[in-house]
Coordinates of C-alpha atoms and ligand atoms in Angstrom, one line a residue:
X1 CA -5.7 -22.1 18.8
X2 CA -5.5 -18.6 17.9
X3 CA -5.1 -19.2 13.1
X4 CA -9.1 -20.1 13.4
X5 CA -9.4 -17.6 15.0
X6 CA -8.0 -15.1 12.9
X7 CA -9.6 -16.3 10.4
X8 CA -12.8 -16.8 11.7
X9 CA -12.2 -12.3 12.0
X10 CA -11.4 -12.0 8.5
X11 CA -14.1 -14.1 7.6
X12 CA -16.6 -11.9 9.6
X13 CA -14.7 -8.8 8.7
X14 CA -15.1 -9.5 4.3
X15 CA -18.5 -10.6 5.0
X16 CA -19.7 -7.0 6.2
X17 CA -17.3 -5.6 3.5
X18 CA -19.5 -7.4 1.3
X19 CA -23.0 -6.7 3.7
X20 CA -22.0 -3.1 4.3
X21 CA -21.5 -2.0 1.4
X22 CA -17.3 -1.3 1.8
X23 CA -15.8 -3.6 -1.6
X24 CA -17.6 -6.2 -3.0
X25 CA -15.5 -8.6 -5.6
X26 CA -14.8 -7.0 -8.6
X27 CA -17.4 -8.6 -11.3
X28 CA -19.3 -10.8 -9.2
X29 CA -22.1 -11.7 -11.3
X30 CA -20.3 -13.2 -13.9
X31 CA -18.0 -16.2 -10.8
X32 CA -15.3 -12.0 -10.4
X33 CA -12.1 -12.3 -10.9
X34 CA -9.3 -13.5 -9.2
X35 CA -7.4 -10.1 -7.6
X36 CA -9.4 -7.6 -9.0
X37 CA -11.6 -6.0 -6.8
X38 CA -14.5 -2.9 -6.1
X39 CA -15.4 -0.2 -4.1
X40 CA -19.4 0.5 -2.8
X41 CA -21.3 3.3 -1.8
X42 CA -19.6 3.2 1.9
X43 CA -16.2 1.9 1.2
X44 CA -15.7 4.9 -2.2
X45 CA -16.5 7.3 1.1
X46 CA -13.9 5.8 3.0
X47 CA -11.5 5.7 0.2
X48 CA -12.1 9.2 -0.6
X49 CA -11.3 10.4 2.4
X50 CA -8.6 8.7 3.1
X51 CA -6.4 9.8 -0.1
X52 CA -7.8 13.4 0.4
X53 CA -6.6 13.6 4.0
X54 CA -3.7 12.0 2.3
X55 CA -3.2 15.0 -0.3
X56 CA -4.4 18.0 2.1
X57 CA -1.3 16.6 4.5
X58 CA 1.5 15.7 2.1
X59 CA 0.3 19.2 -0.3
X60 CA -1.8 21.5 0.5
X61 CA -0.6 21.8 3.8
X62 CA 3.0 23.0 3.1
X63 CA 5.4 24.5 1.9
X64 CA 7.8 22.3 0.1
X65 CA 5.4 19.5 -1.9
X66 CA 3.8 19.9 -5.2
X67 CA 1.4 18.3 -7.3
X68 CA 1.4 15.5 -10.2
X69 CA -1.7 13.4 -11.4
X70 CA 0.0 11.4 -14.2
X71 CA -1.8 9.1 -16.9
X72 CA -1.2 5.2 -16.6
X73 CA 1.0 4.5 -19.8
X74 CA 3.6 6.1 -20.0
X75 CA 6.9 5.7 -22.7
X76 CA 8.4 2.5 -22.1
X77 CA 11.7 3.5 -21.8
X78 CA 10.6 4.8 -17.7
X79 CA 10.5 1.5 -17.1
X80 CA 13.8 0.3 -18.8
X81 CA 15.5 3.7 -17.2
X82 CA 13.9 2.1 -13.4
X83 CA 13.9 -1.2 -13.4
X84 CA 11.1 -3.2 -13.8
X85 CA 11.4 -3.9 -17.3
X86 CA 14.6 -6.5 -16.3
X87 CA 14.5 -6.9 -12.5
X88 CA 10.3 -6.9 -11.7
X89 CA 9.9 -10.3 -11.5
X90 CA 7.8 -12.3 -8.3
X91 CA 9.5 -16.5 -8.7
X92 CA 6.1 -18.4 -9.5
X93 CA 6.0 -21.9 -9.7
X94 CA 3.0 -23.9 -11.4
X95 CA 1.5 -27.4 -9.0
X96 CA 2.5 -29.6 -12.3
X97 CA -1.2 -31.2 -11.0
X98 CA -3.6 -28.3 -10.5
X99 CA -1.8 -26.0 -12.0
X100 CA -2.2 -23.8 -9.9
X101 CA 0.1 -20.8 -9.5
X102 CA 2.9 -19.9 -6.7
X103 CA 4.8 -17.3 -5.6
X104 CA 8.5 -19.6 -4.9
X105 CA 9.2 -17.4 -1.9
X106 CA 5.6 -17.5 0.0
X107 CA 5.2 -21.7 -0.5
X108 CA 5.8 -22.5 3.1
X109 CA 7.9 -25.3 4.2
X110 CA 6.8 -29.2 3.9
X111 CA 8.1 -31.9 5.4
X112 CA 7.7 -35.8 5.1
X113 CA 8.5 -38.9 2.5
X114 CA 8.8 -37.2 -1.0
X115 CA 7.2 -40.4 -3.6
X116 CA 9.3 -39.8 -6.8
X117 CA 8.7 -41.8 -10.0
X118 CA 10.0 -42.6 -12.8
X119 CA 7.2 -42.5 -15.5
X120 CA 3.9 -44.7 -16.3
X121 CA 2.6 -47.3 -17.8
X122 CA -0.8 -47.2 -19.9
X123 CA -1.1 -51.3 -18.5
X124 CA -4.2 -52.3 -21.5
X125 CA -2.5 -50.0 -24.3
X126 CA 1.3 -50.3 -22.9
X127 CA 1.9 -46.4 -24.1
X128 CA 4.5 -45.6 -21.5
X129 CA 5.2 -42.4 -19.8
X130 CA 8.9 -40.6 -19.0
X131 CA 8.2 -37.6 -17.2
X132 CA 9.7 -37.4 -14.2
X133 CA 7.1 -37.2 -11.6
X134 CA 7.1 -36.7 -6.9
X135 CA 4.3 -36.6 -4.5
X136 CA 5.4 -35.2 -1.1
X137 CA 3.3 -37.8 2.8
X138 CA 3.7 -35.9 5.4
X139 CA 5.1 -38.5 7.4
X140 CA 2.9 -41.5 9.3
X141 CA 0.8 -41.0 5.9
X142 CA -0.3 -44.6 4.2
X143 CA 1.7 -44.0 0.4
X144 CA -1.8 -45.3 -1.8
X145 CA -2.8 -41.3 -1.4
X146 CA 0.6 -41.1 -3.1
X147 CA 0.6 -43.3 -6.4
X148 CA -3.3 -41.5 -6.2
X149 CA -3.0 -38.4 -7.5
X150 CA 0.4 -39.8 -9.5
X151 CA -2.4 -41.3 -11.6
X152 CA -4.2 -38.4 -12.0
X153 CA -0.8 -36.6 -12.9
X154 CA 0.1 -39.1 -15.4
X155 CA -3.9 -39.7 -16.2
X156 CA -4.2 -36.1 -17.1
X157 CA -1.2 -36.5 -19.2
X158 CA -3.1 -39.8 -21.6
X159 CA -2.9 -42.9 -19.9
X160 CA -5.8 -44.4 -18.5
X161 CA -5.4 -47.8 -16.7
X162 CA -1.9 -46.0 -15.0
X163 CA 0.7 -48.2 -13.7
X164 CA 3.3 -47.1 -11.7
X165 CA 7.4 -46.7 -12.9
X166 CA 10.1 -46.6 -10.7
X167 CA 8.4 -45.9 -7.1
X168 CA 11.6 -44.7 -4.9
X169 CA 10.5 -42.5 -1.7
X170 CA 12.9 -40.0 0.4
X171 CA 12.9 -38.5 3.1
X172 CA 12.3 -34.0 3.1
X173 CA 13.3 -32.1 5.5
X174 CA 11.8 -28.4 5.3
X175 CA 11.0 -28.3 1.0
X176 CA 9.2 -26.3 -0.6
X177 CA 9.5 -27.4 -4.1
X178 CA 6.4 -29.0 -3.2
X179 CA 1.8 -28.3 -3.6
X180 CA 1.8 -27.8 0.3
X181 CA -2.8 -28.2 -0.8
X182 CA -1.5 -31.1 -2.2
X183 CA 2.3 -32.9 -2.1
X184 CA 2.3 -32.4 -5.9
X185 CA 5.4 -31.5 -7.5
X186 CA 5.8 -28.6 -8.6
X187 CA 7.1 -26.5 -11.0
X188 CA 11.2 -25.1 -10.8
X189 CA 11.2 -21.4 -10.1
X190 CA 11.3 -19.0 -13.0
X191 CA 10.6 -14.9 -13.2
X192 CA 7.7 -13.4 -14.0
X193 CA 7.8 -9.4 -14.3
X194 CA 4.9 -8.7 -13.2
X195 CA 3.7 -5.6 -14.8
X196 CA 0.6 -6.4 -17.5
X197 CA 1.3 -5.9 -21.4
X198 CA -0.7 -3.8 -23.6
X199 CA -0.7 -2.0 -26.7
X200 CA -0.7 1.4 -28.3
X201 CA -2.3 2.2 -31.0
X202 CA -4.3 -0.4 -33.8
X203 CA -1.0 -2.5 -34.8
X204 CA -0.3 -5.4 -32.2
X205 CA 3.3 -5.6 -32.6
X206 CA 6.8 -5.3 -30.7
X207 CA 6.7 -1.1 -30.8
X208 CA 3.5 -1.2 -29.4
X209 CA 4.8 -2.7 -26.3
X210 CA 3.8 -0.7 -23.3
X211 CA 2.1 -1.0 -20.1
X212 CA 0.4 -0.4 -17.0
X213 CA 2.1 1.8 -15.1
X214 CA 3.2 -0.5 -11.2
X215 CA 3.2 2.5 -9.5
X216 CA 3.1 6.0 -9.8
X217 CA 6.1 7.2 -8.8
X218 CA 8.7 7.1 -12.0
X219 CA 6.1 9.8 -13.6
X220 CA 6.6 11.9 -10.9
X221 CA 11.3 10.6 -11.8
X222 CA 10.1 11.6 -15.5
X223 CA 7.7 15.7 -15.0
X224 CA 10.5 16.1 -11.8
X225 CA 12.2 19.4 -14.1
X226 CA 8.5 20.0 -16.0
X227 CA 7.6 21.0 -11.9
X228 CA 10.6 22.6 -10.5
X229 CA 10.3 24.6 -13.7
X230 CA 6.5 25.7 -13.6
X231 CA 6.2 25.0 -9.3
X232 CA 8.9 27.6 -7.9
X233 CA 10.1 25.1 -5.5
X234 CA 13.8 24.9 -5.2
X235 CA 15.2 21.2 -3.0
X236 CA 14.0 20.4 -0.8
X237 CA 10.6 20.1 -2.2
X238 CA 8.8 17.4 -3.4
X239 CA 6.1 16.0 -6.1
X240 CA 3.0 14.0 -4.6
X241 CA 0.6 12.0 -7.1
X242 CA -2.3 9.9 -6.4
X243 CA -3.3 7.0 -8.8
X244 CA -4.0 3.5 -9.9
X245 CA -1.0 1.0 -10.2
X246 CA -1.2 -2.4 -12.0
X247 CA 0.5 -6.0 -10.8
X248 CA 0.2 -9.2 -12.2
X249 CA 0.8 -10.6 -8.7
X250 CA 1.3 -14.4 -9.7
X251 CA -0.7 -15.2 -5.9
X252 CA -2.7 -12.5 -4.4
X253 CA -4.5 -12.9 -1.0
X254 CA -5.9 -12.3 1.9
X255 CA -8.2 -10.2 0.4
X256 CA -7.7 -5.5 -0.1
X257 CA -4.4 -7.2 0.8
X258 CA -2.8 -7.7 -2.8
X259 CA -4.7 -6.8 -6.0
X260 CA -3.5 -6.2 -9.2
X261 CA -5.0 -3.8 -9.7
X262 CA -4.8 -0.9 -6.2
X263 CA -4.0 2.0 -5.3
X264 CA -0.7 4.0 -4.1
X265 CA -0.1 7.4 -2.4
X266 CA 3.4 8.3 -3.9
X267 CA 6.2 11.4 -2.4
X268 CA 9.7 11.5 -4.8
X269 CA 11.2 14.7 -1.5
X270 CA 14.0 15.9 -3.9
X271 CA 16.8 17.2 -1.4
X272 CA 20.3 18.1 -1.9
X273 CA 23.4 15.1 -1.3
X274 CA 25.3 15.5 1.8
X275 CA 27.8 16.4 0.3
X276 CA 26.2 19.7 -0.9
X277 CA 24.6 20.5 2.7
X278 CA 27.8 19.5 4.4
X279 CA 29.5 22.4 2.3
X280 CA 26.3 24.8 2.5
X281 CA 26.5 24.5 5.6
X282 CA 29.5 23.0 7.2
X283 CA 28.3 19.6 8.4
X284 CA 25.7 18.0 8.3
X285 CA 22.8 17.4 11.6
X286 CA 23.3 13.9 13.2
X287 CA 19.8 12.7 14.8
X288 CA 18.4 10.1 16.8
X289 CA 16.7 7.4 14.1
X290 CA 14.1 6.9 16.6
X291 CA 13.0 9.8 17.2
X292 CA 10.9 12.9 14.8
X293 CA 13.6 15.2 14.2
X294 CA 11.0 18.2 14.8
X295 CA 11.3 21.0 12.0
X296 CA 13.0 20.9 9.2
X297 CA 16.4 22.2 8.9
X298 CA 19.2 22.9 6.3
X299 CA 21.6 20.9 7.7
X300 CA 19.5 18.1 7.4
X301 CA 20.3 15.0 5.3
X302 CA 19.3 12.1 4.0
X303 CA 19.4 11.0 7.6
X304 CA 17.5 13.4 8.7
X305 CA 14.5 13.9 6.2
X306 CA 14.6 9.0 5.8
X307 CA 14.0 10.0 9.6
X308 CA 11.8 13.1 9.3
X309 CA 8.7 11.4 6.5
X310 CA 9.2 8.8 8.9
X311 CA 7.9 10.2 11.8
X312 CA 6.0 13.3 9.5
X313 CA 3.8 9.3 8.2
X314 CA 3.5 6.9 11.6
X315 CA 0.9 11.0 12.4
X316 CA -0.3 11.2 9.7
X317 CA -1.9 6.8 10.5
X318 CA -1.7 8.3 13.9
X319 CA -4.1 10.8 12.6
X320 CA -6.5 8.5 11.0
X321 CA -7.3 6.3 14.8
X322 CA -4.5 4.4 14.1
X323 CA -1.9 4.2 17.3
X324 CA 1.3 2.6 17.3
X325 CA 0.8 0.5 18.5
X326 CA -1.6 -1.4 16.1
X327 CA 1.0 -0.9 13.5
X328 CA 4.4 -2.4 13.5
X329 CA 8.8 -1.1 11.2
X330 CA 10.1 -3.2 9.9
X331 CA 14.0 -1.2 8.9
X332 CA 15.3 -3.3 5.4
X333 CA 18.5 -4.5 5.7
X334 CA 21.6 -4.5 3.8
X335 CA 21.5 -8.2 1.8
X336 CA 17.4 -6.7 2.1
X337 CA 18.3 -3.6 0.6
X338 CA 17.9 -1.8 -4.0
X339 CA 21.9 -1.8 -4.4
X340 CA 21.3 2.2 -5.1
X341 CA 18.9 2.6 -0.9
X342 CA 20.6 4.0 2.0
X343 CA 17.6 2.7 3.6
X344 CA 14.4 1.5 3.8
X345 CA 11.8 1.3 6.6
X346 CA 8.7 -0.6 6.0
X347 CA 5.7 1.1 8.3
X348 CA 3.4 -2.1 8.9
X349 CA 0.1 -3.2 10.7
X350 CA -0.6 -5.9 12.2
X351 CA -3.5 -7.4 10.4
X352 CA -5.4 -10.9 11.7
X353 CA -4.0 -12.2 9.1
X354 CA -0.8 -11.1 10.4
X355 CA 2.3 -13.8 11.0
X356 CA 3.1 -13.6 15.0
X357 CA 6.9 -14.6 16.0
X358 CA 7.8 -17.2 18.0
X359 CA 6.9 -15.4 22.0
X360 CA 3.5 -15.5 20.1
X361 CA 3.4 -11.3 18.8
X362 CA 1.9 -10.4 15.6
X363 CA 3.9 -8.9 13.3
X364 CA 1.8 -7.0 11.0
X365 CA 2.9 -6.5 7.6
X366 CA 3.7 -3.8 4.6
X367 CA 1.6 -0.7 4.6
X368 CA 4.1 1.6 3.5
X369 CA 7.5 1.6 2.4
X370 CA 10.3 4.5 2.9
X371 CA 13.4 4.2 1.1
X372 CA 16.3 7.0 0.4
X373 CA 17.0 6.0 -3.0
X374 CA 20.4 8.4 -3.7
X375 CA 20.4 9.7 -7.0
X376 CA 19.6 6.6 -8.3
X377 CA 15.6 8.0 -10.6
X378 CA 16.7 11.1 -11.5
X379 CA 20.0 9.9 -13.1
X380 CA 18.5 6.9 -14.9
X381 CA 16.4 9.2 -16.9
X382 CA 18.7 11.6 -16.9
X383 CA 20.7 8.3 -18.7
X384 CA 18.2 7.1 -20.5
X385 CA 16.5 9.9 -22.1
X386 CA 19.7 11.8 -22.5
X387 CA 18.3 14.8 -20.6
X388 CA 19.2 16.3 -18.2
X389 CA 18.4 15.5 -14.3
X390 CA 20.8 18.2 -12.3
X391 CA 19.9 21.1 -10.8
X392 CA 21.0 24.8 -10.2
X393 CA 21.4 25.8 -7.0
X394 CA 23.1 29.3 -6.7
X395 CA 24.0 28.8 -2.4
X396 CA 25.8 25.8 -3.8
X397 CA 28.1 28.3 -6.4
X398 CA 28.7 30.5 -4.3
X399 CA 29.1 28.5 -0.6
X400 CA 32.1 26.1 -2.9
X401 CA 34.3 29.1 -3.5
X402 CA 33.9 29.8 0.2
X403 CA 35.7 26.3 1.4
X404 CA 38.8 25.8 2.0
X405 CA 40.8 22.8 -1.1
X406 CA 40.9 20.3 1.7
X407 CA 37.4 20.4 1.8
X408 CA 36.8 21.1 -1.9
X409 CA 38.6 18.1 -2.1
X410 CA 37.2 15.9 0.7
X411 CA 33.9 16.2 -1.0
X412 CA 34.7 16.0 -4.5
X413 CA 36.6 12.5 -3.7
X414 CA 33.1 11.5 -1.2
X415 CA 31.1 12.7 -4.3
X416 CA 33.0 10.9 -7.0
X417 CA 33.4 8.2 -5.4
X418 CA 29.2 7.7 -4.7
X419 CA 28.7 9.1 -8.9
X420 CA 31.3 5.7 -10.0
X421 CA 30.1 3.3 -8.0
X422 CA 26.8 4.5 -9.6
X423 CA 27.3 4.9 -13.0
X424 CA 29.5 1.1 -12.3
X425 CA 26.6 -1.2 -11.0
X426 CA 24.4 0.3 -14.0
X427 CA 26.6 0.4 -16.8
X428 CA 28.3 -4.0 -15.7
X429 CA 30.7 -4.0 -18.0
X430 CA 29.3 -2.4 -21.8
X431 CA 31.6 1.1 -20.6
X432 CA 35.2 0.9 -20.5
X433 CA 36.0 2.1 -16.9
X434 CA 38.0 5.3 -18.6
X435 CA 34.6 6.2 -19.2
X436 CA 33.3 5.5 -16.6
X437 CA 35.8 8.0 -14.6
X438 CA 35.8 10.5 -16.9
X439 CA 31.7 10.8 -16.5
X440 CA 32.2 11.2 -12.8
X441 CA 34.7 13.4 -13.3
X442 CA 32.5 16.1 -14.5
X443 CA 30.0 15.0 -12.3
X444 CA 31.6 16.0 -9.4
X445 CA 33.6 19.4 -10.6
X446 CA 29.9 20.1 -11.4
X447 CA 29.7 20.7 -7.4
X448 CA 32.1 23.9 -8.1
X449 CA 29.6 25.0 -11.3
X450 CA 26.2 24.9 -8.5
X451 CA 25.1 21.3 -10.3
X452 CA 24.4 17.8 -8.8
X453 CA 21.3 15.8 -9.3
X454 CA 18.6 15.7 -6.1
X455 CA 19.1 13.1 -3.9
X456 CA 15.1 11.3 -3.3
X457 CA 13.2 10.4 -0.6
X458 CA 10.1 8.2 -1.5
X459 CA 8.0 7.1 0.7
X460 CA 4.8 5.5 -0.8
X461 CA 1.7 4.0 0.5
X462 CA -1.3 2.5 -1.0
X463 CA -4.0 3.1 -0.1
X464 CA -6.1 0.0 -0.6
X465 CA -4.0 -1.6 2.0
X466 CA -4.9 1.4 4.2
X467 CA -8.3 0.7 3.6
X468 CA -8.2 -3.0 5.0
X469 CA -6.7 -1.7 8.1
X470 CA -8.9 0.9 8.8
X471 CA -11.6 -1.4 8.0
X472 CA -9.4 -4.4 10.3
X473 CA -9.0 -1.1 13.1
X474 CA -13.0 -0.5 13.4
X475 CA -14.2 -4.4 13.4
X476 CA -15.7 -4.4 17.3
X477 CA -19.0 -6.5 18.7
X478 CA -20.6 -5.8 20.9
X479 CA -23.0 -8.2 22.4
X480 CA -26.1 -6.8 25.1
X481 CA -28.6 -9.8 26.4
X482 CA -32.1 -8.2 26.9
X483 CA -34.7 -8.7 28.6
X484 CA -35.8 -11.9 28.0
X485 CA -32.7 -13.7 28.8
X486 CA -31.8 -13.2 24.7
X487 CA -28.4 -12.4 23.4
X488 CA -27.0 -10.3 20.2
X489 CA -24.5 -8.9 18.9
X490 CA -23.6 -6.3 16.8
X491 CA -21.1 -4.6 15.5
X492 CA -19.6 -1.1 15.9
X493 CA -17.2 0.0 13.2
X494 CA -14.4 2.1 14.9
X495 CA -13.3 4.6 12.3
X496 CA -12.4 7.7 13.2
X497 CA -14.7 10.5 11.8
X498 CA -12.0 12.6 10.1
X499 CA -12.4 9.1 8.1
X500 CA -15.8 7.9 8.0
X501 CA -17.6 6.9 5.3
X502 CA -20.5 9.5 6.7
X503 CA -19.6 12.0 10.0
X504 CA -23.3 12.1 11.1
X505 CA -27.2 10.4 10.5
X506 CA -29.9 12.8 10.8
X507 CA -33.2 10.9 12.0
X508 CA -37.2 12.7 12.5
X509 CA -38.2 10.4 15.8
X510 CA -40.9 9.9 13.5
X511 CA -41.4 9.9 10.0
X512 CA -45.2 10.3 9.6
X513 CA -45.2 13.2 11.7
X514 CA -44.6 16.4 9.2
X515 CA -43.3 19.4 12.0
X516 CA -40.5 16.2 13.0
X517 CA -39.5 15.6 9.1
X518 CA -39.0 19.4 8.3
X519 CA -37.6 20.2 11.0
X520 CA -35.0 16.9 10.1
X521 CA -35.0 17.2 6.6
X522 CA -33.8 21.6 7.9
X523 CA -30.6 19.9 10.5
X524 CA -29.9 17.8 7.3
X525 CA -29.3 20.4 4.5
X526 CA -28.0 22.6 8.1
X527 CA -25.1 20.2 7.6
X528 CA -25.0 19.5 3.8
X529 CA -22.3 21.5 2.7
X530 CA -20.1 20.7 5.8
X531 CA -20.4 17.2 6.0
X532 CA -21.0 13.6 4.5
X533 CA -24.9 13.2 6.0
X534 CA -27.1 10.3 5.7
X535 CA -30.8 10.8 6.1
X536 CA -32.7 8.3 8.1
X537 CA -36.4 7.8 9.0
X538 CA -36.8 3.9 8.7
X539 CA -37.8 1.8 11.5
X540 CA -37.3 1.6 15.1
X541 CA -34.1 4.4 16.8
X542 CA -32.3 1.1 17.5
X543 CA -32.3 0.0 14.2
X544 CA -31.2 3.1 12.8
X545 CA -28.3 3.4 15.0
X546 CA -27.0 -1.0 14.7
X547 CA -27.1 0.8 10.5
X548 CA -25.2 4.1 11.4
X549 CA -22.6 2.0 13.5
X550 CA -22.4 -0.8 11.2
X551 CA -21.8 1.8 8.9
X552 CA -19.3 3.7 11.5
X553 CA -21.1 6.8 11.0
X554 CA -19.8 9.0 14.7
X555 CA -23.2 11.4 15.6
X556 CA -26.6 10.8 14.5
X557 CA -28.6 14.0 15.3
X558 CA -32.7 12.3 16.4
X559 CA -34.7 15.5 16.4
X560 CA -38.0 14.5 18.3
X561 CA -40.8 16.5 19.9
X562 CA -38.5 18.2 22.3
X563 CA -37.2 20.1 19.5
X564 CA -40.4 21.7 18.3
X565 CA -40.3 22.9 22.3
X566 CA -43.8 21.4 22.8
X567 CA -41.7 20.3 26.0
X568 CA -41.2 23.7 27.3
X569 CA -39.2 26.5 25.6
X570 CA -35.3 25.7 27.3
X571 CA -35.7 22.6 24.3
X572 CA -36.9 24.3 21.3
X573 CA -34.8 24.6 18.4
X574 CA -32.7 21.4 21.2
X575 CA -32.1 17.8 19.2
X576 CA -30.4 15.0 20.9
X577 CA -26.2 14.2 18.9
X578 CA -25.0 10.6 19.8
X579 CA -21.6 9.5 20.2
X580 CA -21.1 5.9 18.6
X581 CA -18.3 4.4 20.6
X582 CA -20.1 5.5 24.4
X583 CA -23.6 5.4 23.3
X584 CA -23.8 8.4 24.9
X585 CA -27.6 11.5 24.3
X586 CA -26.3 14.4 24.8
X587 CA -28.5 17.7 24.3
X588 CA -27.4 20.2 21.8
X589 CA -28.8 23.7 20.7
X590 CA -29.3 23.0 16.2
X591 CA -27.9 26.6 16.1
X592 CA -24.3 24.9 17.9
X593 CA -24.6 21.3 15.8
X594 CA -22.7 22.4 12.7
X595 CA -19.0 24.0 15.1
X596 CA -19.6 21.5 17.4
X597 CA -19.6 18.6 14.9
X598 CA -16.5 20.2 12.5
X599 CA -15.3 20.5 15.6
X600 CA -14.6 16.5 15.6
X601 CA -14.2 15.5 12.4
X602 CA -11.9 17.9 11.3
Ligands
ATP701 P1 5.1 -6.2 -1.8 O1 6.0 -6.3 -0.7 O2 4.0 -6.6 0.1 O3 4.8 -6.9 -2.8 P2 5.9 -4.2 -2.6 O4 6.7 -4.2 -0.9 O5 6.4 -4.4 -3.6 O6 5.4 -4.6 -1.4 P3 7.1 -1.0 -3.4 O7 6.6 -1.5 -4.0 O8 7.9 0.0 -2.5 O9 5.3 -2.7 -2.2 O10 4.9 -0.7 -3.1 C1 4.2 0.8 -2.3 C2 2.8 0.3 -1.6 O11 1.7 0.1 -2.5 C3 2.8 -0.7 -0.2 O12 3.5 -0.6 0.7 C4 2.0 -1.3 -0.5 O13 1.5 -0.2 0.3 C5 0.7 -0.9 -1.9 N1 1.3 -2.0 -2.8 C6 2.1 -3.2 -4.0 N2 1.5 -3.7 -3.8 C7 0.8 -3.5 -3.8 C8 -0.2 -4.7 -4.2 N3 -0.1 -6.2 -5.0 N4 -1.9 -4.1 -3.7 C9 -2.3 -3.7 -3.2 N5 -0.9 -2.5 -2.4 C10 0.2 -2.7 -2.6

């Protein structure tokens, strides 16, 4: 029962997005382009608010984070160093009949009877095709339908009067080798690199190959030294960036959730390795990973910082209206983690399309991943660029000199082992073990001189997924019945005032009364420098409120005859302020309006 309802809700959301100008299909007049979406007037405002809030929270309101805005196309070596050229792949397979492409790991498993054929013959011309093919039918379905599908397959390969050859059946359990939509056999899964390729310069040659960035993070690592030198930051500190990313997703789906062009908001927060923290502070803080550890402390190691960022990010979501109940968490298992990562927590949102567990609880889909990535990224860029990525930390140099020999040995052994593990993993068998051991030893010896490569905690969020979460979360319907018994359902988009595209609607009661219009325009101009105002003088008040409810505008201000003092001096220069969620109206002095509204939208 639950399934159709879920899809129905998603359909309503998609249709509202188009009707009200939140999201349009890209290039719609040409039939659209799969995986690309445009934001209409309301969506553009919503998106801008979200990015602005993220930027303000992550950098402007912090001492320890600086911002960056890097290019989309960067030196291709960046993507070799990051591993994207070699490993940024999804397994992909195609339907042998329709050519439809699937991500092999996203195919729902099917069971039934598979009808196999060794090939087919044209009964008129005698031409034969020897190419095996198979069709999976749910148990109980007559074989004719498999034969029909198989005939189509061989017709596409040039036979007209198909005579199927070598039919045999097989019972199949939970197989992902067949197209769930038509039962046709799929091609073997093969890796598909998700990066969009292009050429820089006038010649389309190998040397000119460049990639549209599949994430914004790598630019932060590549510019790490420049930011460090120009921002007067010291580890621990972060660099954040908002911008476009591109992934040639095999199967874009769920509206904007999986797109091919999207935006990310990423922070790389550089921290001292635990050995360095221990050398300076004597020990590394032990934290309860289930709650916010409070204000950052000098003895925080990666675990405390990781916990801190997960909780900070949850607070951000709560601040813009996504309560903890709407979110989910997934702590990646050791098998899921990248080899260099220490931990990764995904923050999920319970979308209308999210799957449920056996108990019927909605599981949620990823909004943001917060990963503890060790010193992998900076180390890789050091290796590939030949430029040192380490930092000098005088506090460490001084503290190290004061340690006793046993402690020095213990910490440098730990650091050595971690470096050797990394070097062994990334160099595979290309470099002799002695060389790797020598390099790891040199790295460990750097500690005494106050040198190390920072580790990093990476909170990486998708703007578009967050917009979809906010839209899904805001969507609500109210049904009212009038005196004649006619009922009507209206949509109210209950956006948190901080993200709402428009903060306030300003309405003159009647548009043909110049005094009302004049006063309403004055109110609009009073508020406009401070917030996004929608001025509307068309149609009945009910219609105007309803339009703003659908746009998610949290407040409405109506200028009526009382404002002009027609009912008496006590109401002169007052307006009605309507609350979208309660429909309650209060009388407010125009002079109080701005501070009142600012208090509600900030
Ligand atoms: P998924 O497993 O869903 O493909 P991911 O783990 O590959 O996501 P990351 O590489 O961690 O994603 O990217 C960080 C964030 O960027 C994600 O949490 C998500 O919000 C966003 N993102 C990633 N891919 C897409 C996409 N194709 N469309 C929209 N947003 C995306």
